[in-house]
Short mmCIF file of C-alpha atoms in Angstrom, two decimals:
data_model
loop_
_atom_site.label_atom_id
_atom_site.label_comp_id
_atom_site.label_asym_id
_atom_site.label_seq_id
_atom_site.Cartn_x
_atom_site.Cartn_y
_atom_site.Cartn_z
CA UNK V 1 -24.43 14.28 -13.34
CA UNK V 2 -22.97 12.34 -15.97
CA UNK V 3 -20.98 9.33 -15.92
CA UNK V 4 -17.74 11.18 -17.45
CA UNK V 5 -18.49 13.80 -14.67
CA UNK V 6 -19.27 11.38 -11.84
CA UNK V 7 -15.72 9.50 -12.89
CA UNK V 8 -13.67 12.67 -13.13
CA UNK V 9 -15.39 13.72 -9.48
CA UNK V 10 -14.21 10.10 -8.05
CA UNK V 11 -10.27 11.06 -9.85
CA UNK V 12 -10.08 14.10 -8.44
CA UNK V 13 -11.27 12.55 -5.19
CA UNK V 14 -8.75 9.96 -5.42
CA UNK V 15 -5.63 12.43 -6.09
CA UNK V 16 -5.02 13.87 -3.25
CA UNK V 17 -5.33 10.56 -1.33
CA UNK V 18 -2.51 8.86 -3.59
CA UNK V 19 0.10 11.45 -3.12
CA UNK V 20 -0.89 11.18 0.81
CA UNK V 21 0.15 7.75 0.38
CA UNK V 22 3.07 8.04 -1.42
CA UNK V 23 4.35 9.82 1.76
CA UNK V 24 3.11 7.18 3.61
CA UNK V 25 4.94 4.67 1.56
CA UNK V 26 8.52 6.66 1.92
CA UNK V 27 8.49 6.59 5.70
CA UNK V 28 7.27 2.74 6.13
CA UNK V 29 10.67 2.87 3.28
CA UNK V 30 12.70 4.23 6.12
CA UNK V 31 11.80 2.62 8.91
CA UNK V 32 12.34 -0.69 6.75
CA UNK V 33 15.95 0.75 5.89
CA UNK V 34 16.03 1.34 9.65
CA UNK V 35 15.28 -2.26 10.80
CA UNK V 36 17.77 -3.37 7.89
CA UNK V 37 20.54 -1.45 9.54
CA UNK V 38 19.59 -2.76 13.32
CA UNK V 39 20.05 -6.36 12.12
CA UNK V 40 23.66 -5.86 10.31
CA UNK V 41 24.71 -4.06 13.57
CA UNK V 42 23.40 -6.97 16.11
CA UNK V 43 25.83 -8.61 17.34
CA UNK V 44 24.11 -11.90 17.46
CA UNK V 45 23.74 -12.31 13.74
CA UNK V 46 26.99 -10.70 12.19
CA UNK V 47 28.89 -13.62 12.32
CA UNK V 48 26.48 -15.07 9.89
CA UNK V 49 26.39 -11.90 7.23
CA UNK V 50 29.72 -12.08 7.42
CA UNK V 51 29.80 -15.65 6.15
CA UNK V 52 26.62 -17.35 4.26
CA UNK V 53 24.17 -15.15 4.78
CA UNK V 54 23.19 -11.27 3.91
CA UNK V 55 19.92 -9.02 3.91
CA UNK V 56 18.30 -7.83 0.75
CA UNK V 57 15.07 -5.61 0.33
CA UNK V 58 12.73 -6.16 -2.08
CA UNK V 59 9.27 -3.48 -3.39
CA UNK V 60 7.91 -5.95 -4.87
CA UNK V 61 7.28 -9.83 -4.50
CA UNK V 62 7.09 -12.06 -7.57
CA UNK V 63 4.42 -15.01 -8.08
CA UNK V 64 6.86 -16.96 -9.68
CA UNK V 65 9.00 -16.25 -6.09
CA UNK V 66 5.73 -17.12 -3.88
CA UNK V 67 4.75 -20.90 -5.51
CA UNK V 68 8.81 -21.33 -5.47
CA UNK V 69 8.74 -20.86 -2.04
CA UNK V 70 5.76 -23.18 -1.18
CA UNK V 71 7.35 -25.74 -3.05
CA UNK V 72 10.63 -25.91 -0.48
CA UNK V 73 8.68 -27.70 1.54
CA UNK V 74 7.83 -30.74 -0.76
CA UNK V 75 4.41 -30.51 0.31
CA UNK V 76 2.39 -28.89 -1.96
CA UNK V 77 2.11 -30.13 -5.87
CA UNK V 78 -1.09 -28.56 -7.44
CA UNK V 79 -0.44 -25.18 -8.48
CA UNK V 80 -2.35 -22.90 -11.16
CA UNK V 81 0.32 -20.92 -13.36
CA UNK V 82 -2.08 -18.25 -15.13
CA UNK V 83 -0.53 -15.32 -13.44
CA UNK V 84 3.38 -16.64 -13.11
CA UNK V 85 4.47 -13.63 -14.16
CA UNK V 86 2.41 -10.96 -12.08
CA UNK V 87 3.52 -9.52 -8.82
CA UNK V 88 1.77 -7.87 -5.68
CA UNK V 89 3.76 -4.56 -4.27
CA UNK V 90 3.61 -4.62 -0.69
CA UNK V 91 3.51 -0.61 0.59
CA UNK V 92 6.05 -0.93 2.60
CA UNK V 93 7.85 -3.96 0.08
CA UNK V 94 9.77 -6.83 2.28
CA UNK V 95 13.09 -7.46 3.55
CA UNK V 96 14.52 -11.17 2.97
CA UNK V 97 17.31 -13.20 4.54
CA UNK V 98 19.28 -14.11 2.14
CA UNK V 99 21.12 -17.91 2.09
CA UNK V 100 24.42 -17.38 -0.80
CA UNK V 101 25.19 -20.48 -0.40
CA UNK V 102 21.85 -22.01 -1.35
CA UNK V 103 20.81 -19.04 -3.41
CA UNK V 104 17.80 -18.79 -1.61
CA UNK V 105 15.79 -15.68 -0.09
CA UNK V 106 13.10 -15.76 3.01
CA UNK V 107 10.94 -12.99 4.07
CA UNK V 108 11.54 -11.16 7.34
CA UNK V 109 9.42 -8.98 7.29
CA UNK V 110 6.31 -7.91 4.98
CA UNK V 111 5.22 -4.10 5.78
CA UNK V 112 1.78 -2.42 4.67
CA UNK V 113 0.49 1.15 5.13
CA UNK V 114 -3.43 2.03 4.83
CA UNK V 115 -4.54 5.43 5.42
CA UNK V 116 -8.60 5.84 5.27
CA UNK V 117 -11.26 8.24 6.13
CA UNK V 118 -11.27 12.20 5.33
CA UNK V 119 -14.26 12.78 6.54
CA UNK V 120 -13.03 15.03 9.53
CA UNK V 121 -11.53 17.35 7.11
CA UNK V 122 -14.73 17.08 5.28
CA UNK V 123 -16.70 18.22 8.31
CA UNK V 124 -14.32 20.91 8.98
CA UNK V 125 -15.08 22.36 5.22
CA UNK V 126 -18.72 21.98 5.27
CA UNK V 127 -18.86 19.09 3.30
CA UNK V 128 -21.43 15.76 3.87
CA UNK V 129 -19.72 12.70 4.97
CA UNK V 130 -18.56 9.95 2.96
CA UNK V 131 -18.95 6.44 3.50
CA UNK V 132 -15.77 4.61 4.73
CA UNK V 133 -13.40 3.98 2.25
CA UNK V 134 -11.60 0.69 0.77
CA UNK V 135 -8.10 0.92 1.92
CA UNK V 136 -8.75 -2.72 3.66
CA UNK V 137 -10.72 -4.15 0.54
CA UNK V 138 -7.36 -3.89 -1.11
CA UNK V 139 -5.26 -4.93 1.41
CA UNK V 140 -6.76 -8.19 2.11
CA UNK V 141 -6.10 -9.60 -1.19
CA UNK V 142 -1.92 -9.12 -0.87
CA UNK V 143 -2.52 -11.17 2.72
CA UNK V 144 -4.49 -13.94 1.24
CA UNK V 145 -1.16 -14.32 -0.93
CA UNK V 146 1.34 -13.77 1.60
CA UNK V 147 -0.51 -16.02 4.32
CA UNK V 148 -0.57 -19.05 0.98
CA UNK V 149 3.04 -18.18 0.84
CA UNK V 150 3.47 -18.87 4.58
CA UNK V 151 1.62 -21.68 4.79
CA UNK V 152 3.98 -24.10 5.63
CA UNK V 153 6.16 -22.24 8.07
CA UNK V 154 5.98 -21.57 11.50
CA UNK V 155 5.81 -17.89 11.19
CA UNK V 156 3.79 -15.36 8.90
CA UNK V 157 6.15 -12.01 8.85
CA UNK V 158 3.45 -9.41 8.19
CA UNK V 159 2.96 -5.89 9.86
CA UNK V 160 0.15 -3.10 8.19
CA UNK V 161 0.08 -0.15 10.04
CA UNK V 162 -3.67 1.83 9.03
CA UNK V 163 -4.33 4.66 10.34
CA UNK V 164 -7.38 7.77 9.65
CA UNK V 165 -10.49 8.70 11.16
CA UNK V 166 -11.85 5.57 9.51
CA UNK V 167 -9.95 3.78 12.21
CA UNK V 168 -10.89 5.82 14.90
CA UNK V 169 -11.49 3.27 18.23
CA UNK V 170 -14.28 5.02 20.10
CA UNK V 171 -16.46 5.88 17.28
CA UNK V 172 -19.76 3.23 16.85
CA UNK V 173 -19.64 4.80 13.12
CA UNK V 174 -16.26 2.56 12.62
CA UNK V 175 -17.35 -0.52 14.14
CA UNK V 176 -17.72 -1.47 10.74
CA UNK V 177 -14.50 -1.15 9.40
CA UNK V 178 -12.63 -2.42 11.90
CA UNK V 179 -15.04 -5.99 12.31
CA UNK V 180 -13.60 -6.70 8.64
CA UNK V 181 -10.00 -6.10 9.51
CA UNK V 182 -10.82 -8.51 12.66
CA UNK V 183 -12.84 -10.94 10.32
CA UNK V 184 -9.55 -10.98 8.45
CA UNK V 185 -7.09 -11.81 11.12
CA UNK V 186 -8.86 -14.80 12.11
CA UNK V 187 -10.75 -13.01 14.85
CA UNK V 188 -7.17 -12.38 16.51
CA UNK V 189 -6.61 -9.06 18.63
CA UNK V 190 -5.45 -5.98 16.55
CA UNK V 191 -2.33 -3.53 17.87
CA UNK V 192 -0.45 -6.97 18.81
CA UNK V 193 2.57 -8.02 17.63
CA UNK V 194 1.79 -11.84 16.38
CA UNK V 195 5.04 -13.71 14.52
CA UNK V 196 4.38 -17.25 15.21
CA UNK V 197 1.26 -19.42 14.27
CA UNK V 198 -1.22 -20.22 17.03
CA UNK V 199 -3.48 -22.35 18.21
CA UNK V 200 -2.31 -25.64 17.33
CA UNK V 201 -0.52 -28.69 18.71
CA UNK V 202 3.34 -29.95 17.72
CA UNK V 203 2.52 -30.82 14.32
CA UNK V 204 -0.13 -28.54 13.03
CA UNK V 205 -0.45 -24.80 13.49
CA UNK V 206 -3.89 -23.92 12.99
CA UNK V 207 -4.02 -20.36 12.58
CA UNK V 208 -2.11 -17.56 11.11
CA UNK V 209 -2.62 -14.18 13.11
CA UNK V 210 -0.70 -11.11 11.92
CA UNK V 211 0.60 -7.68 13.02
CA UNK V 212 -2.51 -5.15 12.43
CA UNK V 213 -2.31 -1.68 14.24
CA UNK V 214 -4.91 0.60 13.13
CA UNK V 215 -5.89 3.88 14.64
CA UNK V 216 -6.72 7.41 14.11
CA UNK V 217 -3.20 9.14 14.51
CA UNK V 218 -0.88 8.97 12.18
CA UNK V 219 2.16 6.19 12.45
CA UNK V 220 6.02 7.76 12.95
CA UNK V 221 9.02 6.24 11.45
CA UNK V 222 9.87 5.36 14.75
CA UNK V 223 7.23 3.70 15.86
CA UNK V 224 6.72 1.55 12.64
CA UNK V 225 10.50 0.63 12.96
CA UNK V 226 10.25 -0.78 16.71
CA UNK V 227 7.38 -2.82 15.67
CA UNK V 228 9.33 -4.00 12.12
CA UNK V 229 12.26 -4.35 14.26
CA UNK V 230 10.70 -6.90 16.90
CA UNK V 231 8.82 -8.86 13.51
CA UNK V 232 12.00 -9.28 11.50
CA UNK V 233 14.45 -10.08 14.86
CA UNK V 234 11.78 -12.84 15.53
CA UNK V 235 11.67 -14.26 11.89
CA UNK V 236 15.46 -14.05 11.34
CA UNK V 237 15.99 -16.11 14.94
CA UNK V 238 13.41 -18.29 13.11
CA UNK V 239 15.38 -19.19 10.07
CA UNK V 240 18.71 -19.44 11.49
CA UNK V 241 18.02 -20.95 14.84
#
């Protein structure tokens, strides 16, 4: 085969899979429009949108937002300004709290969606299986940002729900897969809700665990939004408490 063919093979591979996703990306949409909603109904916190504060959702989060954000703190002075203007699109984008007073914006709640592995539906067909795919490869590198971005708070707002035969929990053939997405939260549990930093003592937090649930079925609107919901009511007691 030749390397135009073998590339338009791995496209046509590919298709399919990102118009999957896009209707993965609409309902994580909803159930972060649903989680949105729950918070300007709660009673505890409408005294505050109602004065300083307000709720804002965002696809996208900007570099230039990230470092701006470290720098609150007074902490942290180095910084390397090559990709200032770049941004990394969350799949399921963020919701902030918004301060209108101070003009300033903190995440709630950070949302992924991975789908991975067809080859059940390959079987099915009669086709040969395919390694695992690299829906986590490309997740990890918006967390390493988001976790820099967190560094100096208490809590680390991030939920990815993955699901897909890739994920499946009692297959050796996955192991695999789901040591990296272990090796990447810090050897924490996955399908646990984790807000807060861990591990440390009054001063220092040492680790950053965050929300991973990966499995085989797919992940309803309602299910992502009662996990979204418990993140962002967490982070928003956080900021204002």
């Amino acid at each position: 085969m030749s390397q135009h063919d073998s590339l338009r093979e791995r496209k046509e591979q590919h298709k399919p899979k990102n118009e999957k996703s896009k209707i993965d990306d609409k309902e994580v949409y909803q159930a972060m429009e649903l989680v949105k909603q729950y918070l300007k109904s709660k009673k505890d916190f409408q005294s505050y949108f109602e004065s300083d504060w307000d709720l804002e959702f965002s696809a996208e989060i900007e570099i230039k937002y990230m470092i701006d954000f470290i720098k609150r703190k007074r902490i942290r002075s180095e910084f390397c300004y090559d990709c200032i203007d770049r941004k990394i699109i969350p799949d399921g984008g963020v919701l902030y709290l918004v301060n209108k007073k101070k003009n300033e914006k903190s995440p709630l709640v950070i949302a992924e969606i991975k789908r991975q592995g067809t080859n059940k539906e390959r079987i099915k067909e009669g086709k040969a299986k395919q390694a695992t795919g690299n829906a986590i490869e490309r997740l990890g590198k918006n967390l390493t940002g988001i976790k820099a971005m967190m560094n100096y708070e208490k809590i680390t707002p991030f939920v990815c729900f993955g699901w897909g035969c890739d994920f499946a929990v009692d297959s050796p053939e996955t192991l695999t897969v789901r040591s990296k997405i272990i090796v990447m939260n810090e050897f924490y549990n996955l399908n646990q809700i984790y807000v807060f930093k861990r591990d440390g003592n009054s001063d220092v937090n040492y680790f950053s665990p965050v929300s991973m649930f990966f499995r085989e079925e797919r992940w309803t609107i309602p299910e992502m939004f009662e996990k979204m919901k418990e993140i962002a009511e967490a982070s928003i007691r956080y900021y204002l408490y």
